[in-house]
mmCIF file of C-alpha atoms and ligand atoms in Angstrom:
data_model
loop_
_atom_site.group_PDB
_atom_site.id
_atom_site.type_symbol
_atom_site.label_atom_id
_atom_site.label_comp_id
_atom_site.label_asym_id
_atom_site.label_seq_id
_atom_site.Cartn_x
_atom_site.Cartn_y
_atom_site.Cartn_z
ATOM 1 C CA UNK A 11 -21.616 -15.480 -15.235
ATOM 2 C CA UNK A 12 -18.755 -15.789 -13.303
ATOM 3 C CA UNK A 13 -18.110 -14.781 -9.454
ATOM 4 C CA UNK A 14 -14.659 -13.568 -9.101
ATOM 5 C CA UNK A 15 -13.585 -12.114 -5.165
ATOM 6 C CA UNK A 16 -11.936 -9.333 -4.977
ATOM 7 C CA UNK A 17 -9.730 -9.177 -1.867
ATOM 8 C CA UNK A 18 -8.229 -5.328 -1.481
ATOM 9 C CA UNK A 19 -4.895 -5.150 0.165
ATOM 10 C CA UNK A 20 -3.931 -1.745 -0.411
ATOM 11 C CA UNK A 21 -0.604 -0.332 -2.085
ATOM 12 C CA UNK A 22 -0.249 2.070 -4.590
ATOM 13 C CA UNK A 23 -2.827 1.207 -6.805
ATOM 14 C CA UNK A 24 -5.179 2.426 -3.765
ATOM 15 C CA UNK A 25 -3.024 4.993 -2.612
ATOM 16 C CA UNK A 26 -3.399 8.624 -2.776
ATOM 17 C CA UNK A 27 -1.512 11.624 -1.469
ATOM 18 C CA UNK A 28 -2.314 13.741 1.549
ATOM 19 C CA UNK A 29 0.898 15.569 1.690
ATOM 20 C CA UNK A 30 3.095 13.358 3.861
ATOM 21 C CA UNK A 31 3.585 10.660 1.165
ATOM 22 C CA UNK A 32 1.015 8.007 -0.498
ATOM 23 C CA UNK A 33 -0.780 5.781 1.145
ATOM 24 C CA UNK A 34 -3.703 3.867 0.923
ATOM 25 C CA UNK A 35 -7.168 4.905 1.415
ATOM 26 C CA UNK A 36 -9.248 4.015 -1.340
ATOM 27 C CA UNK A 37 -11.139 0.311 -1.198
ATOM 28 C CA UNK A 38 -11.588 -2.837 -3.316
ATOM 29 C CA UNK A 39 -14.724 -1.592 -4.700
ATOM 30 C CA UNK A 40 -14.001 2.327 -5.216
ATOM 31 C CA UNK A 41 -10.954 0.733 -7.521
ATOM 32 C CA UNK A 42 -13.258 -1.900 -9.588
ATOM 33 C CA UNK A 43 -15.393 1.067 -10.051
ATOM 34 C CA UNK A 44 -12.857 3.183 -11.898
ATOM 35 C CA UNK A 45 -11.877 0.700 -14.298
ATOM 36 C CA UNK A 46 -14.034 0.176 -17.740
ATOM 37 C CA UNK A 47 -15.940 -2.706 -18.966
ATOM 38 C CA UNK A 48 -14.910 -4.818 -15.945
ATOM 39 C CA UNK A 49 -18.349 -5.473 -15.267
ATOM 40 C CA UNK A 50 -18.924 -6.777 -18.318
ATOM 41 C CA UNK A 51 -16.319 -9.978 -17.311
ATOM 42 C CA UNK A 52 -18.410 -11.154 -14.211
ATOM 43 C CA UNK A 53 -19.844 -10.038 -10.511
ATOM 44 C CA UNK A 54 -17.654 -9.244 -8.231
ATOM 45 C CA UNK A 55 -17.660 -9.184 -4.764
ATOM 46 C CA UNK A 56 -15.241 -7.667 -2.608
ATOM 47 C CA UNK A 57 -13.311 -8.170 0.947
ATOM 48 C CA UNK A 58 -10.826 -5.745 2.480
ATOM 49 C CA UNK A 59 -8.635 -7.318 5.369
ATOM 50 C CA UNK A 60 -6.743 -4.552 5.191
ATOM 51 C CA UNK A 61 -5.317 -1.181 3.789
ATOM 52 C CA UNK A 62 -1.903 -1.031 3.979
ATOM 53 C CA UNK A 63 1.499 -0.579 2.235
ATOM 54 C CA UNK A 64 3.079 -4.049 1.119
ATOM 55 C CA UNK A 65 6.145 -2.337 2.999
ATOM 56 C CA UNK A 66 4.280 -3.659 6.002
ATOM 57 C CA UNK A 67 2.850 -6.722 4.453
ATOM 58 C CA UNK A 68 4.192 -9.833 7.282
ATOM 59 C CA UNK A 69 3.868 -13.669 7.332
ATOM 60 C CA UNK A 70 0.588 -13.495 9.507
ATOM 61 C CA UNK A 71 -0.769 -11.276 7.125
ATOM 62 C CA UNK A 72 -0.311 -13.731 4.782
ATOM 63 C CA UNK A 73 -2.050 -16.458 6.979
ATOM 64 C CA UNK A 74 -4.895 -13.755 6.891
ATOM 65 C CA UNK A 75 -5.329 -13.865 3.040
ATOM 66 C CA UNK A 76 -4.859 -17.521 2.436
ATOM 67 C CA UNK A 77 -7.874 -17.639 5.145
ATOM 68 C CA UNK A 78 -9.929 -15.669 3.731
ATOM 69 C CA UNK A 79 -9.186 -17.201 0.411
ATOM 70 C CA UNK A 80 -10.461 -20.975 2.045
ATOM 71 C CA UNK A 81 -13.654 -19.668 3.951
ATOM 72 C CA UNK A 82 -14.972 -18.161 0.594
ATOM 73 C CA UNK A 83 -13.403 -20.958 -2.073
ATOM 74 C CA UNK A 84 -16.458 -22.671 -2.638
ATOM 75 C CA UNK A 85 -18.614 -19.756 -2.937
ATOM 76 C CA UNK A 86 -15.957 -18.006 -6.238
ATOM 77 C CA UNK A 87 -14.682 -19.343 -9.418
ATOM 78 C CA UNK A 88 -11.717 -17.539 -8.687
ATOM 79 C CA UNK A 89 -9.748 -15.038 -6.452
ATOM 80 C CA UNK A 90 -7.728 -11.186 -7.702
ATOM 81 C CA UNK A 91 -5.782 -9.625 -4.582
ATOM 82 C CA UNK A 92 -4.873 -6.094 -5.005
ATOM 83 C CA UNK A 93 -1.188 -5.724 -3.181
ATOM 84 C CA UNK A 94 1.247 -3.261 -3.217
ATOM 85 C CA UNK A 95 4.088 -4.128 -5.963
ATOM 86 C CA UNK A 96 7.197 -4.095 -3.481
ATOM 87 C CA UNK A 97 6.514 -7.394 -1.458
ATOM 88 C CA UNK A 98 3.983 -8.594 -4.087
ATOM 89 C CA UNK A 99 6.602 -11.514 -4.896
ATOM 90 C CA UNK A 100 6.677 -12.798 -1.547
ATOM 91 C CA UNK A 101 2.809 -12.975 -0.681
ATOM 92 C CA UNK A 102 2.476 -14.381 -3.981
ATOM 93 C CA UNK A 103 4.759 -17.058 -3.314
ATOM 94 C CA UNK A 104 3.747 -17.265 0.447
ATOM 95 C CA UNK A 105 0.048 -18.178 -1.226
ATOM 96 C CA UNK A 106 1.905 -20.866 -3.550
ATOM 97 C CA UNK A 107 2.512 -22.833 -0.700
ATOM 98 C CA UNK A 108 -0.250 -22.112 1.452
ATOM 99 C CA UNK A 109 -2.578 -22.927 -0.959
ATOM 100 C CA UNK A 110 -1.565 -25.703 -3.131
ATOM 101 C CA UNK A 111 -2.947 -26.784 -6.001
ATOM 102 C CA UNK A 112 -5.594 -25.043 -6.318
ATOM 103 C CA UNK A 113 -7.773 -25.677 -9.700
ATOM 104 C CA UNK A 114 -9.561 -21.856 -9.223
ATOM 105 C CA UNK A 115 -6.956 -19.061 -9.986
ATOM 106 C CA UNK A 116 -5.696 -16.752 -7.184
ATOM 107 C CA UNK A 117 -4.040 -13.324 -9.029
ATOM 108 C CA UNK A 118 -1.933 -10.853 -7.158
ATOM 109 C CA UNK A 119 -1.825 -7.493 -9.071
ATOM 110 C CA UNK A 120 -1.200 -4.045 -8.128
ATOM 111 C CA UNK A 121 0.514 -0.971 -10.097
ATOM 112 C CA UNK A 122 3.199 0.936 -10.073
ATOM 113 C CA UNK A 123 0.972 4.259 -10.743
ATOM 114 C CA UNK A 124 -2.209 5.140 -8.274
ATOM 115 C CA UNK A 125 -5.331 4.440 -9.844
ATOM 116 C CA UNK A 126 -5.943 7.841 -9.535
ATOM 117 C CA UNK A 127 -2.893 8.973 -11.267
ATOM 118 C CA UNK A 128 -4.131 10.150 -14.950
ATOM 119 C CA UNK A 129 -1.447 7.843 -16.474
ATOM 120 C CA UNK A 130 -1.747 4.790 -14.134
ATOM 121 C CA UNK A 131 -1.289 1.656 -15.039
ATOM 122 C CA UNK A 132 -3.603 0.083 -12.768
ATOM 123 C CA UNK A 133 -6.532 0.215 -14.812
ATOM 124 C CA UNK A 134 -5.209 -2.220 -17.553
ATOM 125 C CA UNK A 135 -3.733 -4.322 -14.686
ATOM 126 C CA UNK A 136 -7.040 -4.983 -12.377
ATOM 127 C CA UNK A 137 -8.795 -5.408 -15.822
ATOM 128 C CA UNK A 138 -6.317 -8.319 -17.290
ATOM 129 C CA UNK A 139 -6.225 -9.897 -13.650
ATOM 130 C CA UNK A 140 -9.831 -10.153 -13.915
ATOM 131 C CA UNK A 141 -10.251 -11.126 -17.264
ATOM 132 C CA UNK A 142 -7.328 -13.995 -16.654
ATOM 133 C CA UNK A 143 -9.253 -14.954 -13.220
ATOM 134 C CA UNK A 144 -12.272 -15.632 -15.619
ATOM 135 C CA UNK A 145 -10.548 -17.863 -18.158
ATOM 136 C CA UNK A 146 -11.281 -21.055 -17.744
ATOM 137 C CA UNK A 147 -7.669 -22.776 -18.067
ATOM 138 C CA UNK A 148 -6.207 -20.121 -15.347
ATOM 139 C CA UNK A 149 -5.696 -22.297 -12.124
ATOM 140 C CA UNK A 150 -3.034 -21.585 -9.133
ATOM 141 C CA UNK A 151 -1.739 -18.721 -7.715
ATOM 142 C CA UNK A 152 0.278 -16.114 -10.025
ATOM 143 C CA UNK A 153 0.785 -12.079 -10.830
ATOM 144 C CA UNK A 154 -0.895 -10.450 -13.484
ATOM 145 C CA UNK A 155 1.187 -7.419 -13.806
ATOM 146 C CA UNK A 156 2.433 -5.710 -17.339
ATOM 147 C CA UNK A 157 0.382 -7.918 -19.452
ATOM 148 C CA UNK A 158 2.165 -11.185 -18.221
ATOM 149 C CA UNK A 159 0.978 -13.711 -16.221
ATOM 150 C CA UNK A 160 3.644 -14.872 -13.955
ATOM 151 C CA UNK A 161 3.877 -17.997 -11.915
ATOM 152 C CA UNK A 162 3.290 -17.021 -8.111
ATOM 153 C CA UNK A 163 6.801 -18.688 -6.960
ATOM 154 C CA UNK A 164 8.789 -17.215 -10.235
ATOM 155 C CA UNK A 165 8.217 -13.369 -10.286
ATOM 156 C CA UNK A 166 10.311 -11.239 -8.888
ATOM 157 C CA UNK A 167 10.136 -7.422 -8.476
ATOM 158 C CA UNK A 168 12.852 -6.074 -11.351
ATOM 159 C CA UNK A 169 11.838 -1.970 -11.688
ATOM 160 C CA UNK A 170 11.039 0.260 -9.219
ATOM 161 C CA UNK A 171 9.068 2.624 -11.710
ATOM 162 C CA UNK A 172 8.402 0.683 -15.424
ATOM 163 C CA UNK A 173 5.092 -0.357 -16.089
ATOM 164 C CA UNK A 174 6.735 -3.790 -16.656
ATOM 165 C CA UNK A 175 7.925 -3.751 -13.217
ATOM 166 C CA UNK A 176 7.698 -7.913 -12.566
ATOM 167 C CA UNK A 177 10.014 -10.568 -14.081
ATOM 168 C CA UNK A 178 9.748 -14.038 -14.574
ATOM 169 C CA UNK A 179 12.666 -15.910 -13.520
ATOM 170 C CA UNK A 180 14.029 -18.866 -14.257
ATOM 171 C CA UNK A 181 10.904 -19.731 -15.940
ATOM 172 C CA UNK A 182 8.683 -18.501 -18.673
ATOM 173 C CA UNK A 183 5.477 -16.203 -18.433
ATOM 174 C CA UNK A 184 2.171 -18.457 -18.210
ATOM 175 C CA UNK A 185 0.532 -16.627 -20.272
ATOM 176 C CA UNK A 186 -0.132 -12.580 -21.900
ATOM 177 C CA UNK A 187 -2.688 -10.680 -21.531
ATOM 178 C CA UNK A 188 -3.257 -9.078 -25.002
ATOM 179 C CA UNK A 189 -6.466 -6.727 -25.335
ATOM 180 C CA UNK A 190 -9.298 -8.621 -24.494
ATOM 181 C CA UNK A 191 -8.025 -12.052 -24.625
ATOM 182 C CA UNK A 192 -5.629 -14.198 -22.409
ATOM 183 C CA UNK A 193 -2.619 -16.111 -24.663
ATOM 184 C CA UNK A 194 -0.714 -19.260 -23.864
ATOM 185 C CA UNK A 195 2.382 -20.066 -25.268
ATOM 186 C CA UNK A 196 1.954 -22.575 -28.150
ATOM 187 C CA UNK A 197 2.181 -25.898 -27.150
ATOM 188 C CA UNK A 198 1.537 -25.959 -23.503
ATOM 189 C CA UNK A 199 -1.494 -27.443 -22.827
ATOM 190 C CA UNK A 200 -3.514 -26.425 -19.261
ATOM 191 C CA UNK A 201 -3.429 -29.259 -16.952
ATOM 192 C CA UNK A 202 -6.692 -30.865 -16.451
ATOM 193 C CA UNK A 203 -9.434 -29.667 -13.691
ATOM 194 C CA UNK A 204 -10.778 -32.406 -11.595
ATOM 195 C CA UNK A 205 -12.789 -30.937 -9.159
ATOM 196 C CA UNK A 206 -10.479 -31.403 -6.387
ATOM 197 C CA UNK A 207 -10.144 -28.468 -3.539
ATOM 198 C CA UNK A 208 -6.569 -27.482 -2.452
ATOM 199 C CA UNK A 209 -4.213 -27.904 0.055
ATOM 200 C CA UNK A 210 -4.524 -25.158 2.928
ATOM 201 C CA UNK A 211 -1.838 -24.803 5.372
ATOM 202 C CA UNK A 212 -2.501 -22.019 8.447
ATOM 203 C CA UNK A 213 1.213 -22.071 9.775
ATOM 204 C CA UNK A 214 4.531 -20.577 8.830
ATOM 205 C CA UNK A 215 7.577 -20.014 11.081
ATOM 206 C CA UNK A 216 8.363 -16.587 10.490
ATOM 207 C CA UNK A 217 12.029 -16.877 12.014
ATOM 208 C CA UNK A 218 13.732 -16.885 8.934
ATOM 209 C CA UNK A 219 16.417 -14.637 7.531
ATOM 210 C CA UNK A 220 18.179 -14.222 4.104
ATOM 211 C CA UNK A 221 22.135 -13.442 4.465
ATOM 212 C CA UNK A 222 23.965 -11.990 1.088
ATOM 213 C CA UNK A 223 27.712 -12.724 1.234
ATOM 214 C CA UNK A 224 29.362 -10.172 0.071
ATOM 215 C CA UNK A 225 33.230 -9.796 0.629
ATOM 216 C CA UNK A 226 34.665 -9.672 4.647
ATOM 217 C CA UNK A 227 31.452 -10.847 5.633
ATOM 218 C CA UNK A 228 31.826 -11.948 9.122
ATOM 219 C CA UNK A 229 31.106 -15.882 9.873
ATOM 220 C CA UNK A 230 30.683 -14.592 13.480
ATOM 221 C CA UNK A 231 27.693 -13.156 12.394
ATOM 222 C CA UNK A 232 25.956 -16.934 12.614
ATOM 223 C CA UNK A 233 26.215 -16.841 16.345
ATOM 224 C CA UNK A 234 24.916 -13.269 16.228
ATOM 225 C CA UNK A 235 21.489 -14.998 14.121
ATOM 226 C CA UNK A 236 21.196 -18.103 16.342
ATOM 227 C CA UNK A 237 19.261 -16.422 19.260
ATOM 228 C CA UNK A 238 16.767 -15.123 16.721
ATOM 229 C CA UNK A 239 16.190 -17.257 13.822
ATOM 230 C CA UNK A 240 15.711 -20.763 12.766
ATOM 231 C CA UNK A 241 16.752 -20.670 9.178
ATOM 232 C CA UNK A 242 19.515 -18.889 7.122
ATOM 233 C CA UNK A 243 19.236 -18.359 3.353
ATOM 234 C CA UNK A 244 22.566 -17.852 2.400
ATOM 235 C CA UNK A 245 22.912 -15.547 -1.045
ATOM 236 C CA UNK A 246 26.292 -17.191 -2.331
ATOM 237 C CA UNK A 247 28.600 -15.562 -4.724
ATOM 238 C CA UNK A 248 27.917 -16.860 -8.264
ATOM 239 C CA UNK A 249 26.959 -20.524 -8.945
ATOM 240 C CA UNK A 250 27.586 -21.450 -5.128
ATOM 241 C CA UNK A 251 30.852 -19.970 -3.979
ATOM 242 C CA UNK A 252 31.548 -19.376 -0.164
ATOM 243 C CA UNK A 253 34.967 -18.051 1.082
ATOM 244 C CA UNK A 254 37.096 -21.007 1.860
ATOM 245 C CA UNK A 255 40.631 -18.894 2.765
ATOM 246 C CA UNK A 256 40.833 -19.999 6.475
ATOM 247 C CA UNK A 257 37.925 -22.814 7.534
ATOM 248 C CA UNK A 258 36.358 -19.954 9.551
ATOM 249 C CA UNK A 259 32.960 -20.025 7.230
ATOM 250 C CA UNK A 260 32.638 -23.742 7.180
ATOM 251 C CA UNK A 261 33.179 -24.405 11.014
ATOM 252 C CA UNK A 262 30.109 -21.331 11.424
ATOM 253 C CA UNK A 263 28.242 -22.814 8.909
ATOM 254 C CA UNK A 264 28.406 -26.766 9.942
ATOM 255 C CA UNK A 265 28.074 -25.281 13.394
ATOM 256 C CA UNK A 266 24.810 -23.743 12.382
ATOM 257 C CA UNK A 267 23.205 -26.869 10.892
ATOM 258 C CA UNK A 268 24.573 -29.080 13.588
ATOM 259 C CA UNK A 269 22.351 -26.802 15.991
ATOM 260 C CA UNK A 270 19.209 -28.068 14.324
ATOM 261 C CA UNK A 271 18.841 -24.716 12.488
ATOM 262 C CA UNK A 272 18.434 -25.096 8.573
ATOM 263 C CA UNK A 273 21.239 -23.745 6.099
ATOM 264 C CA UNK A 274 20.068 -22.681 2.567
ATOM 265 C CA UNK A 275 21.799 -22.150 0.017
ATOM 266 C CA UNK A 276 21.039 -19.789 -3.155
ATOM 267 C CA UNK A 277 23.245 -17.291 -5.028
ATOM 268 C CA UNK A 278 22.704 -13.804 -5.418
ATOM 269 C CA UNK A 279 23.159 -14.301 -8.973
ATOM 270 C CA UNK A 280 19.489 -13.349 -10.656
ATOM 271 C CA UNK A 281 19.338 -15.943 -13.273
ATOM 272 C CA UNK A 282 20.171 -19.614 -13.665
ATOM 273 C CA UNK A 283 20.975 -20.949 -10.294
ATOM 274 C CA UNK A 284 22.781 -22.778 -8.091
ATOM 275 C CA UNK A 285 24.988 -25.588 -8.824
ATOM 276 C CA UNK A 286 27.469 -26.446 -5.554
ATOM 277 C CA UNK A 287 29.419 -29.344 -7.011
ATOM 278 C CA UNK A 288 30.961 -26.961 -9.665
ATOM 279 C CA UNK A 289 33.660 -25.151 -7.773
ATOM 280 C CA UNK A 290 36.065 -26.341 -4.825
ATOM 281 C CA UNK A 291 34.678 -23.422 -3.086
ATOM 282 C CA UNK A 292 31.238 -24.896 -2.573
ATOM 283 C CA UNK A 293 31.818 -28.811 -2.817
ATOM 284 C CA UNK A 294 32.219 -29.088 1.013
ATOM 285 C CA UNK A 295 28.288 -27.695 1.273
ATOM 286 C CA UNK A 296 27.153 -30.264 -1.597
ATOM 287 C CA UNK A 297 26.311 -33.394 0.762
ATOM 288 C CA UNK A 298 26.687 -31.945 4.496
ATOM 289 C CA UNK A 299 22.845 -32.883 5.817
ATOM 290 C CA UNK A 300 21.088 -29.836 6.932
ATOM 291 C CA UNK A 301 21.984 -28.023 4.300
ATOM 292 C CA UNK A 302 19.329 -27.246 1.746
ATOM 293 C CA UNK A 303 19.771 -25.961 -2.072
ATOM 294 C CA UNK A 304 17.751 -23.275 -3.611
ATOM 295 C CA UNK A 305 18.324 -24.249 -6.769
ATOM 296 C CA UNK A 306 16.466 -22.190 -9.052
ATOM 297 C CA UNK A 307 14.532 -20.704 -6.999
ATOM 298 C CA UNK A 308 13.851 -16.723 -6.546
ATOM 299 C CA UNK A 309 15.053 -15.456 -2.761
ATOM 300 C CA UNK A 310 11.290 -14.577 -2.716
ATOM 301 C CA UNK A 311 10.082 -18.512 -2.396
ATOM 302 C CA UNK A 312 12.848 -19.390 -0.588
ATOM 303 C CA UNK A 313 11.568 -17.401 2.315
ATOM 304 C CA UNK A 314 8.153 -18.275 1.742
ATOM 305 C CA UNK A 315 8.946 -21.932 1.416
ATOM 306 C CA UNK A 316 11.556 -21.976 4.040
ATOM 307 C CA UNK A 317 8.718 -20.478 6.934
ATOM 308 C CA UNK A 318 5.883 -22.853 5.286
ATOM 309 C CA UNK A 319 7.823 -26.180 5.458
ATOM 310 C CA UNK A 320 9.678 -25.060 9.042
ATOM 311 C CA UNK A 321 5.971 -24.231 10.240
ATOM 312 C CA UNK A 322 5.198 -27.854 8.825
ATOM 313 C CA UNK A 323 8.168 -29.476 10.813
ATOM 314 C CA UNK A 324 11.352 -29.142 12.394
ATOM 315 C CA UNK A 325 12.437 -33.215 11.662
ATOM 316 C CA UNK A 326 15.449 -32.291 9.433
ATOM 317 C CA UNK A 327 14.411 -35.333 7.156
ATOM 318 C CA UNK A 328 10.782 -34.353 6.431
ATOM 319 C CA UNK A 329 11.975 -30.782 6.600
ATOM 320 C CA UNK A 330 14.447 -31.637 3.755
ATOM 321 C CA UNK A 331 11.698 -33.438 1.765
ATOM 322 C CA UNK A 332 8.719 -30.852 1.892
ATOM 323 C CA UNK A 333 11.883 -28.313 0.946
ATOM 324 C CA UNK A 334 12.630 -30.544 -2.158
ATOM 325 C CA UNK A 335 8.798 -31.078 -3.473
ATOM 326 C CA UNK A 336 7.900 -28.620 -6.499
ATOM 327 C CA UNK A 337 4.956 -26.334 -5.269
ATOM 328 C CA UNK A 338 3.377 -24.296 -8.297
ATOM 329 C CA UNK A 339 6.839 -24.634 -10.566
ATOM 330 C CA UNK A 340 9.196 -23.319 -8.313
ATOM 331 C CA UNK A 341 12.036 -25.224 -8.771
ATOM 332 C CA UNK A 342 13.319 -26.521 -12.224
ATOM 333 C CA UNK A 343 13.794 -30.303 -11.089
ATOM 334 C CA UNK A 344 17.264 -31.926 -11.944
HETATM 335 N N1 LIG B 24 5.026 0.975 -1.601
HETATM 336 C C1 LIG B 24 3.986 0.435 -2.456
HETATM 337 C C2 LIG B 24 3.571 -0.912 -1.882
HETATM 338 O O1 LIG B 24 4.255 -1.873 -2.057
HETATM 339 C C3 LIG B 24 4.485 0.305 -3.856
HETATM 340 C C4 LIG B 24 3.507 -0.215 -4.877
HETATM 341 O O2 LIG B 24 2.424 -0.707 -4.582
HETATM 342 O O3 LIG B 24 3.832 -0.100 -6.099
HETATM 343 O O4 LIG B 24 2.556 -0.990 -1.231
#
């Protein structure tokens, strides 16, 4: 039989209320316990670093998981953390990149109803996470949430009450939970196990900020940032647009960059990405080194990358190449 870990995070699906609001309380184990059958999948064990809201969730709470996930890897086939849903995307892909590669599968789940709500979702959810955890073609880190299984760099949180609260973007679903049995699409074949252990990385550079433009943004606001953070991600107006009326944005930006701080660029578009060399309006940001393009990518991963390659480096050339490396599908390559 299998040996899946449970690590217990908190979040709704262990909340309960107490009259000033839910909050967490119950553990790992109290939550296996209340869902059916699951013991009929495998043994679980559990671990509970902590008990909190994923409102509170930060980077060195991520280092936290991703250690405990590397002093038990050899002892597990495979790893389901139970998170709170609202900064599930980021720990998820936070994990991505500080665990790469990994042939066992690490699932994030949670739910968007207590488990002690009489309509809650999170029974169904801890049970498919489990169930995908034990299939033997599951591998990397994702989110088993809804009955999809979502790459850990692609999902992003879309509903702040559905039961299909997660979204893939830019990318399909892995794979669907359906009853009792885990479903690939047609035609993609799981990538051969070798035996190999990850990657682990323990550092991150947490000083790293996301800025949406949205119109009369300040560029003044770049020398406001500089004291505090290393890295901008810039949320650009559709494919890559950045006002361009009187040279004030460029000079702040280039400024920035020529500082030795990184510049990233995304949109705040949802779907389909970022493509600079469309429009006059972001052509001068296509080729300046320093700057870096999200791409495809979700917000999410671009934090998560941007703090795991910064903690990595600061050389903008190795920076700029650890950016541009696909971790767990995160960026459609061009
Ligand atoms: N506030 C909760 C959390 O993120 C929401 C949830 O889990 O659904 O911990």
């Amino acid at each position: 039989m299998k040996r899946i870990l449970i690590i217990a995070t908190g979040g709704t699906i262990a909340s309960t209320e107490d009259g000033a609001g839910l909050a967490p309380t119950l553990t790992g184990r109290e939550l296996a316990a209340r869902v059916p059958l699951i013991d009929t999948l495998c043994e679980l064990d559990f671990v509970q670093p902590m008990n909190i809201d994923s409102t509170n969730m930060r980077p060195h709470d991520w280092l936290r998981i991703a250690g405990v996930i590397e002093e038990a890897y050899d002892r597990y086939d495979g790893f389901v953390i139970l998170h709170g849903t609202d900064t599930m995307a980021y720990t998820a892909a936070a994990l991505s990149y500080l665990v790469q590669g990994s042939e066992k599968p690490i699932v994030l789940t949670g739910s968007q109803q207590p488990m002690a709500s009489p309509f809650t979702d999170a029974k169904l959810n801890l049970y498919h996470s489990v169930l995908y955890a034990c299939d033997p073609a599951s591998r990397d880190v994702s989110v088993v949430f809804g009955g999809k299984v979502i790459c850990g760099t692609r999902a992003r949180k879309q509903r702040t009450m559905s039961f299909n609260a997660f979204t893939s973007m830019n990318y399909p679903s892995i794979a669907y939970a359906r009853g009792e049995r885990v479903v690939r699409p047609a035609g993609v074949a799981p990538a051969e196990k070798t035996g190999a252990r990850p990657r682990f990385f323990d550092a991150l550079d947490d000083r790293v900020i996301v800025l949406k433009l949205t119109p009369e943004l300040r560029p003044s606001i770049f020398g406001l940032l500089a004291p505090e953070y290393d890295a901008v991600i810039l949320e650009t107006f559709g494919i890559g647009g950045i006002p361009d009326h009187d040279g004030s944005f460029q000079r702040a930006i280039f400024d920035w960059v020529e500082s030795g701080r990184a510049l990233v660029v995304t949109t705040q578009v949802p779907e389909e990405g970022l493509d600079l060399g469309v429009y006059e309006v972001g052509r001068a940001y296509a080729e300046k080194p320093g700057i870096l393009r999200g791409d495809d990518m979700t917000t999410e991963a671009l934090v998560a990358k941007t703090m795991w390659a910064l903690g990595q480096t600061h050389d903008p050339a190795e920076l700029s190449r650890l950016f541009y490396e696909p971790v767990n599908n995160d960026r459609t390559p061009r």
